[in-house]
Coordinates of C-alpha atoms and ligand atoms in Angstrom, one line a residue:
Chain A
M12 CA 67.3 105.4 111.1
S13 CA 69.5 104.3 113.9
D14 CA 72.4 101.9 113.7
R15 CA 70.3 99.3 115.5
H16 CA 67.4 99.6 113.0
I17 CA 69.7 99.2 110.0
L18 CA 71.5 96.3 111.7
S19 CA 68.2 94.4 112.3
L20 CA 67.0 95.1 108.8
G21 CA 70.2 93.7 107.4
C22 CA 69.9 90.6 109.6
L23 CA 66.4 90.1 108.3
G24 CA 67.7 90.4 104.8
L25 CA 70.4 87.8 105.6
V26 CA 67.9 85.4 107.0
L27 CA 65.8 85.7 103.9
L28 CA 68.8 85.0 101.7
F29 CA 69.7 82.1 103.9
V30 CA 66.4 80.4 103.4
A31 CA 66.4 81.1 99.7
S32 CA 69.9 79.7 99.4
L33 CA 68.8 76.4 101.0
F34 CA 66.2 75.8 98.3
I35 CA 68.0 77.0 95.2
G36 CA 70.1 74.7 93.1
A37 CA 70.3 71.9 90.7
G38 CA 69.3 69.2 93.2
D39 CA 65.6 68.5 93.9
L40 CA 64.6 70.3 97.0
S41 CA 61.8 72.8 97.2
F42 CA 60.2 74.6 100.0
R43 CA 56.9 73.0 99.4
T44 CA 58.2 69.5 100.0
I45 CA 59.3 70.5 103.5
A46 CA 56.2 72.5 104.2
N47 CA 54.0 69.5 103.3
G48 CA 56.2 67.2 105.5
E49 CA 57.1 65.1 102.4
M50 CA 60.7 65.3 103.1
D51 CA 62.4 62.0 102.3
G52 CA 65.9 60.9 103.3
E53 CA 67.4 62.0 100.0
A54 CA 66.2 65.5 100.3
L55 CA 67.2 65.8 103.9
R56 CA 70.7 64.6 103.1
L57 CA 71.0 67.1 100.3
L58 CA 69.9 69.9 102.8
L59 CA 72.2 68.9 105.6
V60 CA 75.3 67.7 103.7
S61 CA 75.3 70.2 100.9
R62 CA 73.0 73.2 101.0
L63 CA 73.3 74.1 104.6
P64 CA 77.1 73.9 104.6
R65 CA 77.3 75.8 101.4
T66 CA 75.1 78.5 102.8
V67 CA 76.9 78.8 106.1
A68 CA 80.3 78.8 104.2
A69 CA 79.2 81.7 102.0
M70 CA 78.1 83.7 105.0
L71 CA 81.3 83.0 107.0
A72 CA 83.6 83.6 104.1
G73 CA 81.8 86.9 103.2
A74 CA 81.8 88.2 106.8
S75 CA 85.4 87.4 107.5
L76 CA 86.8 88.5 104.1
A77 CA 85.0 91.9 104.5
V78 CA 86.4 92.3 108.0
A79 CA 89.9 91.3 106.8
G80 CA 89.7 93.9 104.1
L81 CA 88.7 96.6 106.7
L82 CA 91.6 95.5 108.9
M83 CA 94.1 95.6 106.1
Q84 CA 92.9 99.1 105.3
M85 CA 93.5 100.2 108.9
L86 CA 96.9 98.6 109.1
S87 CA 98.2 100.3 105.9
S88 CA 96.1 103.5 106.5
N89 CA 94.9 103.3 103.0
R90 CA 91.4 102.6 101.7
F91 CA 92.3 100.9 98.4
V92 CA 93.9 97.7 99.7
E93 CA 92.5 94.3 100.6
P94 CA 94.2 90.9 101.1
S95 CA 93.7 89.8 97.5
T96 CA 95.3 92.9 96.0
I97 CA 98.5 93.1 98.1
G98 CA 99.7 89.6 98.0
T99 CA 98.2 88.0 101.1
T100 CA 95.8 85.8 99.2
E101 CA 98.4 85.0 96.5
A102 CA 100.9 84.0 99.1
A103 CA 98.4 81.7 100.8
G104 CA 97.9 80.1 97.3
L105 CA 101.7 79.7 97.0
G106 CA 101.7 78.1 100.4
M107 CA 99.0 75.6 99.4
V108 CA 101.0 74.7 96.3
V109 CA 104.2 74.2 98.2
V110 CA 102.6 72.1 101.0
T111 CA 100.7 70.0 98.5
L112 CA 103.9 69.4 96.7
L113 CA 105.8 68.4 99.8
A114 CA 103.1 66.6 101.7
P115 CA 100.2 65.8 99.4
G116 CA 98.4 63.8 102.1
A117 CA 98.4 66.4 104.8
L118 CA 95.2 67.3 106.6
I119 CA 93.4 70.4 105.2
F120 CA 94.0 72.0 108.6
V121 CA 97.7 71.6 108.3
K122 CA 97.7 72.9 104.7
A123 CA 95.8 75.9 105.8
L124 CA 98.3 76.5 108.6
V125 CA 101.2 76.5 106.1
A126 CA 99.2 78.7 103.8
A127 CA 98.7 81.1 106.7
G128 CA 102.4 81.2 107.3
F129 CA 103.1 82.1 103.7
A130 CA 100.3 84.7 103.9
I131 CA 101.8 86.3 106.9
A132 CA 105.2 86.5 105.2
G133 CA 103.7 88.0 102.0
T134 CA 101.6 90.6 104.0
A135 CA 104.6 91.5 106.1
V136 CA 106.7 92.2 103.0
F137 CA 103.9 94.5 101.8
L138 CA 103.7 96.4 105.0
I139 CA 107.5 96.8 105.3
L140 CA 107.7 97.9 101.6
I141 CA 105.1 100.7 102.0
R142 CA 106.8 101.9 105.2
R143 CA 110.2 101.8 103.7
L144 CA 109.1 103.7 100.6
R145 CA 107.3 106.1 102.9
L146 CA 104.1 105.7 100.8
K147 CA 101.3 107.0 103.0
S148 CA 98.3 107.6 100.9
G149 CA 97.1 107.9 97.4
L150 CA 97.0 105.2 94.8
L151 CA 100.7 104.3 95.0
V152 CA 100.1 101.9 98.0
P153 CA 97.6 99.7 96.1
L154 CA 99.8 99.7 93.1
V155 CA 102.8 98.5 95.0
G156 CA 100.4 95.8 96.4
L157 CA 99.3 94.8 92.9
V158 CA 102.9 94.4 91.8
L159 CA 103.8 92.3 94.8
A160 CA 100.7 90.2 94.3
G161 CA 101.6 89.7 90.7
I162 CA 105.1 88.5 91.6
I163 CA 103.9 86.0 94.2
Q164 CA 101.2 84.8 91.8
A165 CA 103.8 84.2 89.1
A166 CA 105.9 82.3 91.6
A167 CA 102.9 80.2 92.5
H168 CA 102.2 79.5 88.9
F169 CA 105.8 78.5 88.2
V170 CA 105.9 76.0 91.1
A171 CA 102.4 74.7 90.3
Y172 CA 103.4 74.2 86.6
R173 CA 106.5 72.3 87.5
A174 CA 104.6 70.2 90.0
D175 CA 101.6 69.6 87.8
L176 CA 99.3 71.4 90.2
L177 CA 97.9 74.0 88.0
Q178 CA 94.4 72.7 88.3
S179 CA 94.5 72.9 92.1
L180 CA 96.0 76.3 92.0
G181 CA 93.1 77.3 89.8
A182 CA 90.6 76.1 92.4
W183 CA 92.4 78.0 95.2
S184 CA 92.6 81.2 93.3
S185 CA 89.0 81.3 92.1
G186 CA 86.4 80.9 94.8
D187 CA 83.5 78.6 94.3
F188 CA 81.0 77.2 96.7
S189 CA 79.7 74.3 94.6
M190 CA 82.2 71.9 96.1
V191 CA 81.4 72.8 99.7
L192 CA 80.3 69.8 101.7
Q193 CA 79.9 69.0 105.3
G194 CA 83.3 68.3 106.7
R195 CA 85.2 70.4 104.2
Y196 CA 84.3 74.0 105.1
E197 CA 84.5 74.1 109.0
L198 CA 87.9 75.8 108.8
L199 CA 86.0 78.9 107.9
W200 CA 84.7 79.1 111.4
I201 CA 88.2 79.7 112.6
G202 CA 88.4 82.7 110.2
A203 CA 85.1 84.1 111.5
M204 CA 86.3 83.7 115.1
L205 CA 89.5 85.5 114.3
G206 CA 87.4 88.2 112.6
S207 CA 85.5 88.7 115.7
V208 CA 88.8 89.7 117.5
A209 CA 88.6 92.7 115.3
L210 CA 85.5 93.7 117.1
I211 CA 87.0 93.2 120.5
A212 CA 90.1 95.2 119.6
A213 CA 88.2 97.7 117.4
D214 CA 89.5 100.8 119.2
R215 CA 93.1 99.7 118.8
F216 CA 92.7 99.0 115.1
T217 CA 90.9 102.3 114.6
L218 CA 93.8 104.1 116.3
A219 CA 96.3 102.2 114.1
G220 CA 94.4 103.6 111.1
L221 CA 95.2 107.1 112.3
G222 CA 98.9 106.3 111.7
R223 CA 101.9 105.3 113.8
D224 CA 102.6 108.8 115.3
V225 CA 99.1 109.3 116.7
S226 CA 99.0 105.7 118.0
V227 CA 102.3 105.9 119.7
N228 CA 101.4 109.3 121.2
L229 CA 98.3 107.7 122.8
G230 CA 100.3 104.8 124.2
L231 CA 99.2 102.1 121.8
A232 CA 101.6 99.3 121.2
Y233 CA 101.4 100.1 117.5
E234 CA 103.7 97.3 116.3
R235 CA 102.0 94.7 118.3
V236 CA 98.5 95.8 117.1
V237 CA 99.8 95.7 113.5
A238 CA 101.2 92.2 114.1
L239 CA 97.9 91.0 115.5
G240 CA 96.0 92.4 112.6
L241 CA 98.5 90.9 110.2
V242 CA 98.0 87.4 111.6
I243 CA 94.2 87.8 111.6
V244 CA 94.1 89.0 108.0
S245 CA 96.5 86.3 106.8
A246 CA 94.7 83.5 108.6
I247 CA 91.4 84.5 107.2
A248 CA 92.9 84.7 103.7
A249 CA 94.5 81.2 104.2
V250 CA 91.4 79.4 105.4
T251 CA 89.3 80.9 102.6
V252 CA 91.8 79.9 100.0
A253 CA 92.1 76.4 101.4
T254 CA 88.4 75.7 101.6
I255 CA 86.7 77.6 98.8
G256 CA 89.3 79.6 96.9
S257 CA 89.8 83.4 96.9
I258 CA 86.9 85.8 96.3
P259 CA 87.9 89.2 95.0
F260 CA 86.5 92.6 95.9
V261 CA 84.5 91.7 99.0
G262 CA 87.3 93.2 101.2
L263 CA 87.5 96.3 99.2
V264 CA 83.9 97.1 98.4
V265 CA 82.1 96.4 101.7
P266 CA 84.5 98.3 104.0
N267 CA 84.5 101.3 101.6
L268 CA 80.7 101.4 101.4
V269 CA 80.4 101.3 105.1
T270 CA 83.1 103.8 106.0
M271 CA 81.8 106.2 103.4
T272 CA 78.4 106.3 105.1
M273 CA 79.4 105.6 108.8
G274 CA 83.0 106.7 109.2
D275 CA 86.0 104.8 110.4
N276 CA 85.2 104.1 114.0
G277 CA 85.8 100.4 114.2
R278 CA 83.6 99.8 117.2
R279 CA 80.7 101.1 115.3
I280 CA 81.3 99.7 111.9
V281 CA 82.8 96.2 112.3
P282 CA 79.4 94.5 112.8
F283 CA 78.1 96.2 109.7
V284 CA 81.1 95.3 107.6
A285 CA 80.6 91.6 108.6
L286 CA 76.9 91.7 107.9
W287 CA 77.2 93.3 104.5
G288 CA 80.0 91.0 103.6
A289 CA 77.9 88.0 104.4
I290 CA 74.9 89.3 102.4
L291 CA 77.1 90.3 99.4
V292 CA 78.8 86.9 99.1
L293 CA 75.8 84.8 99.8
G294 CA 73.7 87.0 97.4
C295 CA 76.3 86.5 94.7
D296 CA 76.4 82.8 95.3
V297 CA 72.6 82.5 95.0
L298 CA 72.7 84.7 91.9
G299 CA 75.4 82.4 90.4
R300 CA 73.0 79.4 90.9
L301 CA 70.1 81.2 89.3
L302 CA 71.6 82.9 86.3
R303 CA 72.2 79.8 84.1
Y304 CA 70.0 77.4 86.1
P305 CA 70.5 74.4 86.3
Y306 CA 74.2 75.3 85.7
E307 CA 76.3 77.4 88.1
I308 CA 78.5 80.4 87.7
P309 CA 81.2 80.4 90.3
V310 CA 80.9 83.1 93.0
S311 CA 84.3 84.6 92.2
V312 CA 83.1 85.4 88.6
I313 CA 79.9 87.0 89.8
M314 CA 81.8 88.9 92.4
G315 CA 84.4 89.9 89.9
V316 CA 81.8 91.6 87.8
A317 CA 79.6 93.0 90.5
G318 CA 82.6 94.0 92.7
S319 CA 84.5 95.8 90.1
A320 CA 81.4 97.8 89.0
L321 CA 80.7 98.7 92.6
F322 CA 84.2 99.6 93.2
L323 CA 84.5 101.9 90.2
M324 CA 81.4 103.7 91.4
L325 CA 82.8 104.0 94.9
L326 CA 86.0 105.4 93.6
A327 CA 84.2 108.1 91.7
R328 CA 82.0 109.0 94.7
R329 CA 84.9 109.1 97.1
R330 CA 87.0 111.2 94.8
T331 CA 84.3 113.9 94.4
A332 CA 83.0 113.8 98.0
H333 CA 86.2 113.7 99.9
G334 CA 89.0 115.0 97.8
Chain B
M22 CA 109.5 117.4 133.5
I23 CA 111.3 117.1 130.2
E24 CA 115.0 116.5 130.0
A25 CA 117.1 115.9 127.0
S26 CA 120.9 115.4 127.0
A27 CA 123.0 115.5 124.0
L28 CA 120.2 114.3 121.7
T29 CA 121.4 113.5 118.2
K30 CA 119.8 112.4 115.0
L31 CA 121.7 111.3 112.0
Y32 CA 120.5 110.8 108.5
G33 CA 123.4 109.4 106.7
D34 CA 126.2 111.8 107.3
S35 CA 124.2 114.8 108.2
R36 CA 123.4 115.6 111.8
V37 CA 119.9 117.0 111.6
V38 CA 119.8 117.3 115.4
D39 CA 123.2 117.8 117.0
R40 CA 123.9 117.2 120.7
V41 CA 120.9 119.1 121.9
S42 CA 120.5 119.4 125.7
L43 CA 117.5 120.9 127.2
T44 CA 115.6 121.0 130.5
L45 CA 112.1 122.1 131.0
D46 CA 111.0 121.7 134.6
Q47 CA 108.8 124.7 135.2
P48 CA 105.2 125.1 134.1
G49 CA 105.1 127.6 131.2
V50 CA 105.2 128.1 127.5
T51 CA 108.4 127.5 125.6
A52 CA 108.5 128.4 121.9
I53 CA 111.0 126.8 119.5
I54 CA 111.8 128.9 116.5
G55 CA 114.1 128.5 113.6
P56 CA 114.3 128.2 109.8
N57 CA 112.9 125.3 107.8
G58 CA 115.0 122.2 108.2
A59 CA 116.6 123.4 111.5
G60 CA 115.6 120.2 113.2
K61 CA 112.7 121.4 115.3
S62 CA 110.3 118.6 114.4
T63 CA 112.9 116.0 114.6
L64 CA 113.9 117.1 118.2
L65 CA 110.3 117.0 119.3
S66 CA 109.7 113.7 117.7
M67 CA 112.7 112.2 119.5
I68 CA 111.7 113.5 122.9
A69 CA 108.1 112.1 122.3
R70 CA 109.6 108.7 121.2
L71 CA 108.1 109.0 117.7
L72 CA 111.6 108.7 116.2
P73 CA 114.5 106.6 117.4
I74 CA 117.2 108.5 119.1
D75 CA 120.7 108.0 117.5
K76 CA 122.7 109.4 120.4
G77 CA 121.9 111.0 123.7
R78 CA 119.0 110.4 126.0
A79 CA 115.6 111.9 126.7
F80 CA 113.6 111.6 130.0
I81 CA 110.1 112.5 130.9
D82 CA 109.6 112.8 134.6
G83 CA 112.8 111.0 135.0
L84 CA 111.7 108.0 132.8
D85 CA 113.9 107.2 129.8
V86 CA 111.6 107.5 126.8
T87 CA 113.3 104.6 125.0
R88 CA 112.8 102.2 127.9
T89 CA 109.5 103.1 129.4
K90 CA 106.2 101.5 128.4
G91 CA 104.3 103.5 125.8
S92 CA 101.2 103.6 127.8
E93 CA 103.1 104.9 130.8
L94 CA 104.5 107.8 128.8
A95 CA 101.2 108.5 127.2
R96 CA 99.9 109.7 130.5
R97 CA 102.8 112.1 131.0
I98 CA 103.5 113.6 127.6
A99 CA 101.3 114.4 124.6
V100 CA 102.6 115.4 121.2
L101 CA 101.0 116.8 118.1
K102 CA 102.9 116.5 114.8
Q103 CA 102.8 118.8 111.9
E104 CA 100.6 116.4 109.9
N105 CA 98.1 114.0 111.3
G106 CA 95.5 111.4 110.8
L107 CA 95.8 109.3 107.8
L108 CA 92.6 107.3 107.8
A109 CA 90.5 109.7 109.7
R110 CA 86.8 109.5 108.8
L111 CA 86.0 109.8 112.5
T112 CA 83.7 112.3 114.1
V113 CA 85.3 115.2 115.9
R114 CA 83.9 113.8 119.2
D115 CA 85.2 110.3 118.5
L116 CA 88.7 111.6 117.7
I117 CA 88.8 113.7 120.9
G118 CA 87.5 110.7 122.8
F119 CA 90.6 108.8 121.6
G120 CA 92.6 111.4 123.5
R121 CA 91.4 109.6 126.6
F122 CA 92.8 106.3 125.5
P123 CA 95.8 106.4 127.8
H124 CA 93.4 106.7 130.8
S125 CA 90.4 104.7 129.7
R126 CA 91.9 102.1 127.3
G127 CA 88.8 102.5 125.2
R128 CA 86.0 102.5 127.8
L129 CA 85.1 106.1 128.4
T130 CA 83.8 106.9 131.9
A131 CA 81.7 109.9 132.9
A132 CA 84.9 111.7 133.9
D133 CA 86.4 111.0 130.5
R134 CA 83.3 112.3 128.7
A135 CA 83.5 115.5 130.8
K136 CA 87.1 116.0 129.7
V137 CA 86.1 115.5 126.1
D138 CA 83.3 118.0 126.3
E139 CA 85.7 120.5 127.9
A140 CA 88.2 120.1 125.2
I141 CA 85.5 120.5 122.5
S142 CA 84.3 123.7 124.0
F143 CA 87.8 125.0 124.6
L144 CA 88.6 124.8 120.9
D145 CA 85.3 126.2 119.7
L146 CA 84.3 122.9 118.2
T147 CA 80.8 122.4 119.7
P148 CA 79.0 123.1 116.4
L149 CA 81.3 120.6 114.6
S150 CA 81.5 117.9 117.1
D151 CA 79.4 115.4 115.1
R152 CA 81.0 116.1 111.8
F153 CA 83.5 113.8 110.1
L154 CA 87.1 115.0 110.1
D155 CA 87.4 114.7 106.4
E156 CA 84.5 117.1 106.0
L157 CA 86.3 119.9 107.9
S158 CA 88.5 122.6 106.7
G159 CA 92.3 122.4 107.4
G160 CA 92.1 124.7 110.4
Q161 CA 89.1 123.1 111.9
R162 CA 90.8 119.7 111.6
Q163 CA 93.9 121.2 113.2
R164 CA 91.8 122.4 116.1
A165 CA 90.2 118.9 116.5
F166 CA 93.7 117.3 116.8
V167 CA 94.7 119.9 119.3
A168 CA 91.6 119.2 121.3
M169 CA 92.5 115.4 121.3
V170 CA 95.9 116.2 122.7
L171 CA 94.3 118.5 125.3
A172 CA 91.9 115.8 126.3
Q173 CA 94.8 113.5 126.9
D174 CA 95.4 115.8 129.9
T175 CA 99.2 115.2 130.3
P176 CA 101.5 117.4 132.4
A177 CA 103.7 118.0 129.3
I178 CA 102.5 118.9 125.8
L179 CA 104.5 119.2 122.6
L180 CA 102.9 121.0 119.7
D181 CA 104.5 121.1 116.3
E182 CA 103.2 124.2 114.5
P183 CA 99.8 124.2 116.0
L184 CA 98.9 127.4 114.2
N185 CA 99.1 125.7 110.9
N186 CA 96.1 126.6 108.8
L187 CA 94.5 128.7 111.5
D188 CA 93.0 132.1 110.7
I189 CA 94.2 135.0 112.9
R190 CA 91.3 134.7 115.3
H191 CA 91.8 131.0 115.9
A192 CA 95.5 131.5 116.0
V193 CA 95.2 134.0 118.8
A194 CA 92.6 131.8 120.5
M195 CA 95.0 128.9 120.3
M196 CA 97.9 130.8 121.9
R197 CA 95.6 132.1 124.7
L198 CA 94.5 128.6 125.3
V199 CA 98.1 127.5 125.5
R200 CA 98.9 130.3 127.9
K201 CA 95.9 129.4 130.0
A202 CA 96.8 125.7 130.1
A203 CA 100.3 126.7 131.4
D204 CA 99.1 129.3 133.9
D205 CA 95.9 127.7 135.3
L206 CA 96.7 124.0 134.9
G207 CA 100.5 124.2 135.4
K208 CA 101.4 122.4 132.2
I209 CA 104.7 122.4 130.5
I210 CA 104.1 123.4 126.9
V211 CA 106.5 123.4 124.0
V212 CA 105.3 124.9 120.8
V213 CA 107.1 125.2 117.5
L214 CA 106.2 128.5 115.9
H215 CA 107.1 130.2 112.7
D216 CA 105.5 133.6 113.6
I217 CA 108.0 135.3 116.0
N218 CA 105.3 137.6 117.2
F219 CA 103.3 134.8 118.6
A220 CA 106.4 133.5 120.3
S221 CA 107.2 137.0 121.6
C222 CA 103.7 137.7 123.0
Y223 CA 102.8 134.3 124.5
A224 CA 106.0 132.4 125.3
D225 CA 108.0 132.6 128.5
R226 CA 111.1 131.2 127.0
I227 CA 112.2 131.0 123.4
I228 CA 114.7 128.5 122.0
A229 CA 116.1 129.2 118.6
M230 CA 117.5 126.4 116.5
Q231 CA 119.8 126.4 113.5
E232 CA 121.2 123.5 111.6
G233 CA 120.4 121.0 114.3
R234 CA 121.7 123.0 117.3
I235 CA 120.2 125.3 119.8
V236 CA 121.8 128.7 119.1
V237 CA 119.8 130.9 121.5
D238 CA 117.8 130.0 124.6
G239 CA 116.4 132.6 126.9
P240 CA 113.4 134.6 128.1
A241 CA 111.2 135.9 125.3
A242 CA 112.2 139.5 125.7
A243 CA 115.9 138.8 125.5
V244 CA 115.6 136.6 122.4
V245 CA 113.3 138.8 120.3
T246 CA 115.9 141.5 119.3
E247 CA 116.9 142.6 115.9
E248 CA 120.4 141.1 116.2
T249 CA 119.2 137.7 117.4
V250 CA 116.4 137.3 114.9
E251 CA 118.6 138.4 112.0
A252 CA 121.3 135.9 113.1
V253 CA 118.9 133.0 113.4
F254 CA 116.9 133.6 110.2
G255 CA 119.6 135.5 108.2
L256 CA 117.1 138.2 107.4
P257 CA 117.1 141.9 108.3
V258 CA 114.1 142.7 110.6
M259 CA 112.8 145.5 112.8
V260 CA 111.8 144.9 116.3
R261 CA 109.6 147.5 117.9
E262 CA 107.6 147.9 121.1
I263 CA 104.0 148.5 120.0
E264 CA 101.6 149.3 122.9
G265 CA 103.6 147.1 125.2
Q266 CA 103.9 144.2 122.7
R267 CA 107.3 143.5 121.3
T268 CA 106.8 143.1 117.6
C269 CA 109.0 141.8 114.8
L270 CA 108.5 142.9 111.3
F271 CA 110.5 142.0 108.2
R272 CA 112.2 144.7 106.1
R273 CA 110.9 145.1 102.6
Ligands
ATP416 N1 113.5 110.8 106.9 C1 114.5 111.7 106.6 N2 115.6 111.4 105.8 C2 116.5 112.3 105.6 N3 116.5 113.5 106.0 C3 115.5 113.9 106.8 C4 114.4 113.0 107.1 N4 113.5 113.7 107.9 C5 114.0 114.9 108.0 N5 115.1 115.1 107.3 C6 116.0 116.3 107.3 O1 116.2 116.7 108.7 C7 116.3 118.1 108.7 C8 115.4 118.6 109.9 O2 114.0 118.3 109.6 P1 112.9 118.8 110.5 O3 111.6 118.3 110.0 O4 113.2 118.5 112.0 O5 112.9 120.4 110.3 P2 112.0 121.5 111.0 O6 112.9 122.4 111.8 O7 110.9 121.0 111.7 O8 111.6 122.3 109.7 P3 110.1 122.9 109.3 O9 110.2 124.3 109.9 O10 110.1 123.0 107.8 O11 109.0 122.1 109.9 C9 115.8 118.7 107.4 O12 117.0 119.1 106.7 C10 115.3 117.4 106.7 O13 115.5 117.5 105.3
MG417 MG1 108.8 120.9 111.4

C-alpha cells in the first residue's frame, strides 16, 4: 500500500471516529434524532457547544502532541523522550500555577503564554543538560529527563500547596476533555498551527535529528533550528496544559510507531504522526465515555494504560529489531 | 583551498592541538597519520567549524570559518566525522539526498538527483539504496555517509577514518575513489588513516601528528621510511618496496 492509500484510510477512520464522538456521551443526542429531522434547540446546543468542541479539541490535541513528541525526539536525537517526560509539560504546569497565583483573573491566553515561557525554560535546561553531560543515546537521556520532570513537578506541587491551588494543578496535569466547551479550547488551534510548521521545516528537523555535526556540515543553522523546535514543542505543551491538561504517552507512542515502520524522514512522516495522534487521542476519549457509561473516565487515564502497554511493546520490538 | 594558522585547542591545561599551521592549495590527497589521541580528529573538526577554535584561525577559500555563514561554507567544504548519524532511520537514498542540502535547501532538482545517483553507484550502494541505515552493516553505513559527503560536491573534503569498518575490497575501492576524485575532479581531499600502507599507496602528501603537533609533513615517499614511522608511532617497523608499492610492516 502506498503512503497515499494509508493516509486516506486513516483519514476515513478519523472521520468515522469524529461522527461517533459527536453522538456518544451522557447527554441525550442520538444519530436518529438528527436523521429524522427531530433536532430540537436543546440537542443542537449540546452538539455545537459541547460535543463538537470536545471532538475537535481531542483531534487537535492528539495531532499536535504527537508532532511535538516527534520534534522533541529529533531535537535530542533520542527516541525515548517526549514533552511530558523531560519537564516541558511539568514546567508549563508550574507556569500555570505561578501565573494563577500572581494574576488570578488573567485571560487564558495570557496564562498559556506564561506557561509557554516556563516550558521553554524547562526544555532548554533539559537540552543543555544532555549536551553538557554528552549523553547521546541510550536510556540515560530519558532518565535525565524524568529526573528533571520530577524536580519541576515537585516545585509546582510545593507552590500549588502553599497557594491552595492543588486542585487546579491536578486539572492541568491530568488531561480530560469533559470540561471542553466552546470558547475554552480554541487555543489548541494555535498549537496545531505551530505543529504544521514542523511539516514546512521537516527537512531541517530531520537533519537536526542526525546530530549537530552532520547538520553543521550541511550548512544547517543547527542552533536556530533547535531553538525553533524548542519554541514549538513548548507552546504546544503549554496550550494543551492550559486548556485540557496534559496527556501522557501520545508523543512517545505515535512517533515511535510511525518511525519504526516508515523511517525518520520528517517530510514523509509528519502527516502520519499528526493523523495517528488525532486518532489515538480521540479514540481514547470516546472509549473513556463508553467504558462506564453514563460516567466518564478521563482521557489521561485511558491513555496512561493504553499508552504504557503500547510503549512497552514498542520498546521490546525496537530492541530486537534494531539493536 | 584550506589554510590553518597556529590552530590551537585546549581542554583544561592540555593542548590537544598545538599551534598547527597548514596550507592545502593543490588538488590531491593528503593523509594525516598519527597515534590515537594525537589530535587528528580535533584538527579536522576545527577546520570544518564543528569545534570552536581556541587560538589561531582557519580559512576555506580565504573565508574565516568562524565568521562565514554555515550555508556558504557547506558549498566549499564537506567533512565526515568518525561517528555519525544519531537518529538515522533514513533510507540510503534519502541520506545521500541530504548531501545536496547546501545546494537545494531541501528541494531536489533533476541535477541534484543525478548527483545522488552518481554517488550511490560510486560507492556500490545501488542494491541498498532503499534500505534503512539502521538495517545496514557498519561498513555499508560508512559508505552511505561517504556517499552523502560526495554528493555534497564541494572542492574540499575532509574524511576522518573513512576506512572504518570497511573490508579490504571496499577499503581499496574507497581509496581509489578518493584518488579519482582528486585526479579527475580536482578536489582537495584530506583523509585520516591508521593504515600506513593506504597512505603510502594513495596519498600525495602525508602529515604525521603527535601530541597535538605536526611532526612530519612531506611527500608520501619521503614520509614512509623506517625512521619516520618508528619515531611517530614509537614502534619498530620494516619498510620495503614490494612490486613498486612502498609497504610498511610491523615487527613481531
Ligand atoms: N571533549 C574533550 N574533553 C577533553 N579532552 C578531549 C575531548 N575530546 C578529545 N579530547 C582529547 O584530545 C586528544 C585528541 O583527540 P582526537 O580525537 O583529536 O585524537 P585522534 O588523533 O583523532 O585520535 P584517534 O586516532 O583515536 O581517532 C585526546 O587525548 C583526547 O583524549
Ligand atoms: Mg580521531
